[in-house]
Every structure is written in structure tokens, then in C-alpha cells.
mmCIF file of C-alpha atoms and ligand atoms in Angstrom:
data_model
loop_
_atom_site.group_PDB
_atom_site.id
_atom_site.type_symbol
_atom_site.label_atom_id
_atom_site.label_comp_id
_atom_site.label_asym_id
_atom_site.label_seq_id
_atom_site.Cartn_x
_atom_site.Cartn_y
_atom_site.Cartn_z
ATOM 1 C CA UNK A 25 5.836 0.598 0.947
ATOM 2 C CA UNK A 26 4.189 3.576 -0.088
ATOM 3 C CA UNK A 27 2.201 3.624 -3.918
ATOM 4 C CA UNK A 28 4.353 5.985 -4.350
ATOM 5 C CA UNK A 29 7.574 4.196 -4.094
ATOM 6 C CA UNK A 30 5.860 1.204 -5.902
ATOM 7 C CA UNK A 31 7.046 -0.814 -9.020
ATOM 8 C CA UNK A 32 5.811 -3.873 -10.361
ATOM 9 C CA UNK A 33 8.146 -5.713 -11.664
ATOM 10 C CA UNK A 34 7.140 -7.288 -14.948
ATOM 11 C CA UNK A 35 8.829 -11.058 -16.211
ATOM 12 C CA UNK A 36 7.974 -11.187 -19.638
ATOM 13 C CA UNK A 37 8.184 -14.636 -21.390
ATOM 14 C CA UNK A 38 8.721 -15.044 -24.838
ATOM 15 C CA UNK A 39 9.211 -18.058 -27.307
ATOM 16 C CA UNK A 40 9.277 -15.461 -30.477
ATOM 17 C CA UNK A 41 9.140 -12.455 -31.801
ATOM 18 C CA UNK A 42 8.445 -10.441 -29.133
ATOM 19 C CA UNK A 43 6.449 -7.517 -30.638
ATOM 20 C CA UNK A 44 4.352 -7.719 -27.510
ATOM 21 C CA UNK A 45 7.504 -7.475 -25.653
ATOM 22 C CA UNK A 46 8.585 -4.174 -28.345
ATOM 23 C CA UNK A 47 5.126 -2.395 -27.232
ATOM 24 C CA UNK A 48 5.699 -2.724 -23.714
ATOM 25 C CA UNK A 49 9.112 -1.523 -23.750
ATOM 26 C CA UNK A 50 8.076 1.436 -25.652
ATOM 27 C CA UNK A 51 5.120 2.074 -23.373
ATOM 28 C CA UNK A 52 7.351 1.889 -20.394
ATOM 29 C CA UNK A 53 9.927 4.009 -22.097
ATOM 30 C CA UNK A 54 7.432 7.047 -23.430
ATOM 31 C CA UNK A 55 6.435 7.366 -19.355
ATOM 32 C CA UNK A 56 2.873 5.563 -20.347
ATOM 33 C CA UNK A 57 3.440 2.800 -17.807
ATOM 34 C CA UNK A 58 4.612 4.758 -14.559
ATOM 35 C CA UNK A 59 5.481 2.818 -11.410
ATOM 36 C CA UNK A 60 6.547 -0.055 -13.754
ATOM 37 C CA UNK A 61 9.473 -1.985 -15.024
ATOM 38 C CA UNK A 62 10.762 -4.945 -16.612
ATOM 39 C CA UNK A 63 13.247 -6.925 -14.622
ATOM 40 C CA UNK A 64 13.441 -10.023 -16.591
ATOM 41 C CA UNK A 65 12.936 -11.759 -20.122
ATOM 42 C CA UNK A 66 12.832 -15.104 -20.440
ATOM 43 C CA UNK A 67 12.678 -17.506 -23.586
ATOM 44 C CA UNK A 68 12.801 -20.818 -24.237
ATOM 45 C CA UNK A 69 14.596 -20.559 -27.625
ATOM 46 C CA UNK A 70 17.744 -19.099 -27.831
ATOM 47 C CA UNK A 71 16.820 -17.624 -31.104
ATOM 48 C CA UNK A 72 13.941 -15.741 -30.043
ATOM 49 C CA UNK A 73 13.938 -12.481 -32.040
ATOM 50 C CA UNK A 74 13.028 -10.940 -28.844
ATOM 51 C CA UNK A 75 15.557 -11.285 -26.798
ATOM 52 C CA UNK A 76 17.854 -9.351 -29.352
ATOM 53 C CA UNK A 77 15.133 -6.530 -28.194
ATOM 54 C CA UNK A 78 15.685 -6.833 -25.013
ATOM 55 C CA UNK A 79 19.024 -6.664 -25.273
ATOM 56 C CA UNK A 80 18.708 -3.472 -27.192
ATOM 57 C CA UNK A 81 17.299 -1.619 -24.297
ATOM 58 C CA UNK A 82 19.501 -3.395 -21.781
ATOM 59 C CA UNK A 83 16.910 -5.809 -20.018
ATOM 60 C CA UNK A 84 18.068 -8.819 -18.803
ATOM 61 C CA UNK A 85 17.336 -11.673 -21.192
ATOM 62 C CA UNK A 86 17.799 -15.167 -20.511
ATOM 63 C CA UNK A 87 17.621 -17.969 -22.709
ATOM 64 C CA UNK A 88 16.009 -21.088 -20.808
ATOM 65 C CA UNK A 89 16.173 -24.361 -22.458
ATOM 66 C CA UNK A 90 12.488 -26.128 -21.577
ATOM 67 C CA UNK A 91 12.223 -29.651 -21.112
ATOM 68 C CA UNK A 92 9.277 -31.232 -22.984
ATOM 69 C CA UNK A 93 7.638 -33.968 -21.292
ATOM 70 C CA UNK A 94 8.043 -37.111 -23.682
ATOM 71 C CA UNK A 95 5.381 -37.815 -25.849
ATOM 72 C CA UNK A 96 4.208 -41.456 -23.881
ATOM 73 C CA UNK A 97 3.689 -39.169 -20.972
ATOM 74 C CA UNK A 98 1.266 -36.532 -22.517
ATOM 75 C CA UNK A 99 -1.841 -39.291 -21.548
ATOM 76 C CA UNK A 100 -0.688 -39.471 -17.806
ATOM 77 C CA UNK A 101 -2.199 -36.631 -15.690
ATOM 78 C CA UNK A 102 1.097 -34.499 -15.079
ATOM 79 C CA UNK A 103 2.556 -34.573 -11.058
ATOM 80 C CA UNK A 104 1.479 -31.859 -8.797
ATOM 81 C CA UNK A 105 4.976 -30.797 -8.376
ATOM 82 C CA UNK A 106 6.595 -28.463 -10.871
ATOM 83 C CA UNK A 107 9.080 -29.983 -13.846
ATOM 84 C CA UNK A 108 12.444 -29.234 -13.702
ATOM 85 C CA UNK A 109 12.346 -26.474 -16.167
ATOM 86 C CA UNK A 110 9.385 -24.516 -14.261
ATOM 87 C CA UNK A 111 11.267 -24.997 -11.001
ATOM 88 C CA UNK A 112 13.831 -22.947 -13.024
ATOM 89 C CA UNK A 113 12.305 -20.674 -14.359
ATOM 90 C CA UNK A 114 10.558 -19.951 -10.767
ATOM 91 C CA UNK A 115 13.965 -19.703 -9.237
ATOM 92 C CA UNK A 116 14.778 -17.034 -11.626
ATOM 93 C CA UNK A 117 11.892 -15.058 -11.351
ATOM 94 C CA UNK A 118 12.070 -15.035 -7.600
ATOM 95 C CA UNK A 119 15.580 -13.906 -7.647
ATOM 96 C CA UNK A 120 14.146 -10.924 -10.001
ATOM 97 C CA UNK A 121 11.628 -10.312 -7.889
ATOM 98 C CA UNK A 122 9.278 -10.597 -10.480
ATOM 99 C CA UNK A 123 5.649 -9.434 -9.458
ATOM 100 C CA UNK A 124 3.842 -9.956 -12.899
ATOM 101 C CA UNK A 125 4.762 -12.659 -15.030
ATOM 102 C CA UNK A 126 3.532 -11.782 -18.866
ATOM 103 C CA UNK A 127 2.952 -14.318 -21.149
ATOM 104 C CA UNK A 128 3.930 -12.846 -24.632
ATOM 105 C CA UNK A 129 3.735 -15.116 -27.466
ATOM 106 C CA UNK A 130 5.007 -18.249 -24.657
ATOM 107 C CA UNK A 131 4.611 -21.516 -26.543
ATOM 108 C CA UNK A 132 4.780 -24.128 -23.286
ATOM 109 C CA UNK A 133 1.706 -24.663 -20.589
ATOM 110 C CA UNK A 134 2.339 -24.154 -17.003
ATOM 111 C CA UNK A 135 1.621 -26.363 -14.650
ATOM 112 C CA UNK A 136 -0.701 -25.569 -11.563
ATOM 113 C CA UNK A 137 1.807 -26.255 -9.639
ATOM 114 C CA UNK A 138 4.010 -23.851 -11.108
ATOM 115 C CA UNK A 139 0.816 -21.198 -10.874
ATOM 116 C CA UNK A 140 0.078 -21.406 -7.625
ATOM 117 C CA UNK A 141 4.051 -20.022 -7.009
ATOM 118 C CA UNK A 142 2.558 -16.888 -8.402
ATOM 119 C CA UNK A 143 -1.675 -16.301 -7.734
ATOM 120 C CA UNK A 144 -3.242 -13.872 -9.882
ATOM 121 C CA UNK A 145 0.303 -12.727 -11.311
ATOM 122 C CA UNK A 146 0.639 -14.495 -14.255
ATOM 123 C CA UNK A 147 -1.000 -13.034 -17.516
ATOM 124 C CA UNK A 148 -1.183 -14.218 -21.261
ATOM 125 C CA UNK A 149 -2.067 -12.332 -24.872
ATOM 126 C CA UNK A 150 -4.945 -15.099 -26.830
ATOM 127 C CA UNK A 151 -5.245 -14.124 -30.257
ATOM 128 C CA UNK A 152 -9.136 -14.742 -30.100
ATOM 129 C CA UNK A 153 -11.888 -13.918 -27.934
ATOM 130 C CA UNK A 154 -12.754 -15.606 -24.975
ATOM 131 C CA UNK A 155 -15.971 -14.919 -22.120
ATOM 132 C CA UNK A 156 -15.300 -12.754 -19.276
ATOM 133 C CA UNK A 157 -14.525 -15.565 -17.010
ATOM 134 C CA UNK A 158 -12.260 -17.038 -19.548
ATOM 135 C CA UNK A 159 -14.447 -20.528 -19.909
ATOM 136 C CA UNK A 160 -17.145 -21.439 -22.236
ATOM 137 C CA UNK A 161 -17.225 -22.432 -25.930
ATOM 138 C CA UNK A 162 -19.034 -19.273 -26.971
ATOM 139 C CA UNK A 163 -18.396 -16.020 -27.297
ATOM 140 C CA UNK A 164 -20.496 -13.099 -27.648
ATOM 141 C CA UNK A 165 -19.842 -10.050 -29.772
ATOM 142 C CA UNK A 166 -20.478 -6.585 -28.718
ATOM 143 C CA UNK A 167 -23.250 -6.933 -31.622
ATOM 144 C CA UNK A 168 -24.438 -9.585 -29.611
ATOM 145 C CA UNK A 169 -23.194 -12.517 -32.570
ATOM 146 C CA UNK A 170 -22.102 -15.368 -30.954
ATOM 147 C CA UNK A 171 -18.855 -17.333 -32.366
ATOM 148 C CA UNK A 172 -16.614 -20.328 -31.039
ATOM 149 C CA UNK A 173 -14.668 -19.389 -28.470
ATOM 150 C CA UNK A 174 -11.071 -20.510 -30.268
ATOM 151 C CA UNK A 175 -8.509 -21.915 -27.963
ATOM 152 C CA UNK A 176 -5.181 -23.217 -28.011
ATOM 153 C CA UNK A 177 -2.072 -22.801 -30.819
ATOM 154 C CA UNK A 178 -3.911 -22.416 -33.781
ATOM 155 C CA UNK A 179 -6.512 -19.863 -32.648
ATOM 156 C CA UNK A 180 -6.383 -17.291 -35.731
ATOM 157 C CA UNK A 181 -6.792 -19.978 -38.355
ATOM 158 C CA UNK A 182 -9.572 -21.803 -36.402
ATOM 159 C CA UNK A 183 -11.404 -18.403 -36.549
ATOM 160 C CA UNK A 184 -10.911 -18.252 -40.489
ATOM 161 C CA UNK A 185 -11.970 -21.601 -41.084
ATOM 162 C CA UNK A 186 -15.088 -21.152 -38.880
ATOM 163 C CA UNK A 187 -16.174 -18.648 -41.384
ATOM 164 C CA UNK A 188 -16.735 -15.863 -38.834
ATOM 165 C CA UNK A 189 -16.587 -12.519 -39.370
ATOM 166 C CA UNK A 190 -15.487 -11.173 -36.337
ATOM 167 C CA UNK A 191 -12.043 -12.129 -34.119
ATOM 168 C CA UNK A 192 -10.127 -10.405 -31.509
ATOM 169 C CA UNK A 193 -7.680 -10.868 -28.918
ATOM 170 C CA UNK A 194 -7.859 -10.727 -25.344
ATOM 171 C CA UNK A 195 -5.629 -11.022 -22.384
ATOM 172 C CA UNK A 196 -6.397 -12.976 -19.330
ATOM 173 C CA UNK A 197 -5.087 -14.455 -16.460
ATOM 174 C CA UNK A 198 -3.475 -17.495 -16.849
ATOM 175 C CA UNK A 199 -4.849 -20.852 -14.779
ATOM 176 C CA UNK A 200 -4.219 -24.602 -15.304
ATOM 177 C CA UNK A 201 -6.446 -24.889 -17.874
ATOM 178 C CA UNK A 202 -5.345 -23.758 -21.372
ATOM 179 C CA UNK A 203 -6.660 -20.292 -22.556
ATOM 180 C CA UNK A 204 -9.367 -20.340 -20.036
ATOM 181 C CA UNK A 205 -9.034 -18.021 -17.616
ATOM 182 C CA UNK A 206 -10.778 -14.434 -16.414
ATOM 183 C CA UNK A 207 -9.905 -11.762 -19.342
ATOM 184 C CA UNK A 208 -9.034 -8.508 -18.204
ATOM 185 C CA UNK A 209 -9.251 -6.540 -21.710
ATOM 186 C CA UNK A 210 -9.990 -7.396 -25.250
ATOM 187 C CA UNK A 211 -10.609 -5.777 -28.805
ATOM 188 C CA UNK A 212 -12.775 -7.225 -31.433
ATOM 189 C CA UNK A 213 -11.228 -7.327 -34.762
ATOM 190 C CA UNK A 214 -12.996 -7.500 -38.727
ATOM 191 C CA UNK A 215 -11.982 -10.387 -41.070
ATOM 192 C CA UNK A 216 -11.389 -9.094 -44.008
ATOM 193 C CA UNK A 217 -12.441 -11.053 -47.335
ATOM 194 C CA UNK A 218 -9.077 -12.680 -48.333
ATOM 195 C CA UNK A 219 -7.502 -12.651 -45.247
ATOM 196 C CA UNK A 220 -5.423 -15.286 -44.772
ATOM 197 C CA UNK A 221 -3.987 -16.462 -41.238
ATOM 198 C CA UNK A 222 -0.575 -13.862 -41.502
ATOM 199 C CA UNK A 223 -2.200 -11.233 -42.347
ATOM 200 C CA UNK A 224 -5.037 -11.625 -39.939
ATOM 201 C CA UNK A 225 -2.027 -11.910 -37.500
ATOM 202 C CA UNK A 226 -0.797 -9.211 -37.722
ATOM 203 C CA UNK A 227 -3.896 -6.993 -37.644
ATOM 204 C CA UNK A 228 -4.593 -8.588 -34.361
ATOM 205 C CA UNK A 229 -0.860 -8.050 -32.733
ATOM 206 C CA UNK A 230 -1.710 -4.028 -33.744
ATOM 207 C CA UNK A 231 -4.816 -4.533 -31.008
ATOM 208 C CA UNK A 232 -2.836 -6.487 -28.347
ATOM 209 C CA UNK A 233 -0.033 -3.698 -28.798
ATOM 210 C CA UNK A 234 -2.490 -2.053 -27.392
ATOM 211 C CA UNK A 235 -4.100 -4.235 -25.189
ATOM 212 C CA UNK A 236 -1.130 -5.836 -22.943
ATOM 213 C CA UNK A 237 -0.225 -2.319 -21.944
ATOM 214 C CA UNK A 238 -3.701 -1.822 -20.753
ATOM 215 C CA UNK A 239 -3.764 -4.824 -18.844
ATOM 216 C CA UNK A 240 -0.737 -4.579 -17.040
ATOM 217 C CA UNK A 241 -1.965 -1.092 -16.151
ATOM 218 C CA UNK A 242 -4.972 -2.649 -14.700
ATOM 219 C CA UNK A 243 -3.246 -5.434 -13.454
ATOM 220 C CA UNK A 244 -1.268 -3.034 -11.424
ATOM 221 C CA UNK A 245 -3.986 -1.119 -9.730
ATOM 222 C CA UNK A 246 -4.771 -4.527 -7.807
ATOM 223 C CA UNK A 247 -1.481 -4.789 -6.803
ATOM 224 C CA UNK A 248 -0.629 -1.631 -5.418
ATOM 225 C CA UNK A 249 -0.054 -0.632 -1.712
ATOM 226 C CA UNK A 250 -3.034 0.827 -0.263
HETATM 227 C C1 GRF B 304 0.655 -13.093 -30.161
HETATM 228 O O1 GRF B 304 -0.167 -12.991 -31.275
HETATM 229 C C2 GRF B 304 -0.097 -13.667 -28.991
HETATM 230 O O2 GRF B 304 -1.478 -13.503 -29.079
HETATM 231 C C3 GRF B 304 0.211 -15.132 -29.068
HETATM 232 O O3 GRF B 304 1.535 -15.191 -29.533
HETATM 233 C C4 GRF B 304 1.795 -14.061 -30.366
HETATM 234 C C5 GRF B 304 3.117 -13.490 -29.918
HETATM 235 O O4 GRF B 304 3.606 -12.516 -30.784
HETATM 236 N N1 GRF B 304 0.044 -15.753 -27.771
HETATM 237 P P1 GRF B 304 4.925 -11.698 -30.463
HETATM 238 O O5 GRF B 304 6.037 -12.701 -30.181
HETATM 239 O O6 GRF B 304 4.657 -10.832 -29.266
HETATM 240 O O7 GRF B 304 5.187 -10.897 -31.701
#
């Protein structure tokens, strides 16, 4: 296949509100993101405000119920086969021929298993900064300030109870280990006196409006044809 006749295929996964989703439809449908297309949403709730977006612009959306592993089994090191639900949801995105799986605002952790079905192809938004290779407890601002590298759910509020100044968001590619892989782009962002962990929020989904269409841009160069 020629570059010219390429498309990557985005599978975007949700568990939300999908504004991440909402910015790269709109890139894709003001001709920013040429040579790319969404062939599949996925959820895990069925009342993900998201998929009603995706619907809007006739994607296909697909709610997939997710199987949490029960609580007595969260101190046994997980199989190296995939669960039942990622087996699922790898089914699907084969049969959509899904080249780039996006992690937008998806609230369950993949197992390596399940990443090794798709190397370097599956990317997530962090609403905090992380080091270039994704690991590391410290990160260091372009002012050269170093702050806690905040992982995991509650990344915004960790950053406001640190007492830092400065936050961000990056995106990276996803491995086995939670929030911890290479970034590809990020944006530093001020907090503001007051701010609480909402409105912080939402200053930092402005930047990764931004920034997931960026990285699936870039993401895209090292996929094409030569
Ligand atoms: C984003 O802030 C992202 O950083 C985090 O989940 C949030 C998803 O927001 N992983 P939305 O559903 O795209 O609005």
C-alpha cells in the first residue's frame, strides 16, 4: 500500500465523557487529521456520554461490559493470558481493523498480554506530566522545577495537594505498567490559586484537546508505508 492510499484506523476507548473523543472527531472532520479515521468506539459503560457522540457522527460505538477481576484476586500476579473481556475487546478491534488503539479517559488496565496483541499501537491521555521515557518519580519542568511525577486515577488532585505550581498532561504509549510509558507530546499547565480539582480539569482537557490530535499525527508518521 502506497502512503498515499493509507489510513490508520483509530479504536478509541472511552469509559466517559469523551471530550477527547469530541476533539478528535472534529480534527478528523475539519481535514486536520488526513489519511485518518475512526473505525471503532468502545466503552465499558453503557452510559458513557461519549458514545451518544459517536453516534452523532455515525461511528460505530459499542458498549462492552468489562469484567473486574474480584477483589481477593487483585494480590495474585494476574495470568499471562488475556481476561475474557480483553479477549473481547481484541476480537473486536481486529475485526475493525483497528491500527491505533486510543485510550481516552479508559478507566480499566490492560494486561500485557492484551498489549502485546497490539506493539506500539496503543496510546493513553495522563492528566499530569510524566519523563520522556514514561518512568521515574520526577518530573522536570521546562523551567527546570522538578515535581512528582503523579500517576494513576487521581492524578490532578495529587498535583493540588502536592502544592505544585505547575501540571500538565501528556500522552504516551501505553505498557504493562500503569502510566509509565514513553510520552510522545505534552503541555505544561499553571495552577491557579483556588483551583480546585474540576476546574483544574478542565483547563487541562483544553491542552490534551490539543495534544491527542498531535499525537496521533505523530503516531501516524511511524506507521506509514514507506
Ligand atoms: C482525561 O482528562 C484524560 O486525561 C483522563 O481521562 C479524562 C477523559 O476525559 N485519562 P474525556 O472523557 O475525554 O472528557
Amino acid at each position: 500500500m502506497s502512503s498515499q492510499n493509507f489510513s490508520l484506523r483509530l479504536g478509541v476507548l472511552i469509559s466517559g465523557s469523551g471530550s477527547n473523543l469530541q476533539a478528535l472527531i472534529e480534527a478528523l472532520e475539519s481535514q486536520q487529521l488526513p489519511g485518518v479515521e475512526i473505525a471503532l468506539v468502545v466503552s465499558n459503560r453503557a452510559d458513557a456520554y461519549g458514545l451518544q457522540r459517536a453516534l452523532k457522527h455515525n461511528l460505530p460505538a459499542i458498549y462492552l461490559p468489562w469484567k473486574q477481576r474480584p477483589v481477593e484476586a487483585r494480590f495474585i500476579a494476574p495470568k499471562p493470558t488475556m481476561s475474557e473481556s480483553e479477549t473481547r475487546l481484541a476480537t473486536l478491534l481486529h475485526l475493525f481493523q483497528v491500527d491505533l488503539v486510543v485510550l481516552a479517559g479508559w478507566m480499566r488496565i490492560l494486561s500485557a498480554a492484551f498489549l502485546e496483541q497490539f506493539p506500539q499501537r496503543v496510546i493513553n491521555i495522563h492528566p499530569a506530566l510524566l519523563p520522556d521515557d514514561g518512568t521515574g518519580s520526577i518530573f522536570t519542568t521546562k523551567n527546570g522545577i522538578q515535581i512528582p511525577a503523579f500517576r494513576g486515577l487521581h492524578a490532578v488532585q495529587q498535583a493540588l495537594d502536592a502544592g505544585v505550581k505547575i501540571t500538565g498532561s501528556c500522552v504516551h504509549f501505553v505498557t504493562p505498567e500503569v502510566d509509565a510509558g514513553p510520552v510522545i507530546c505534552r503541555e505544561e499547565v499553571i495552577i491557579e490559586e483556588g483551583d480546585t480539582e474540576e476546574m483544574l480539569h478542565e483547563r487541562l482537557k483544553v491542552v490534551e484537546h490539543r495534544l491527542i490530535v498531535k499525537a496521533v499525527e505523530s503516531v501516524k508518521v511511524l506507521h506509514e508505508p514507506a
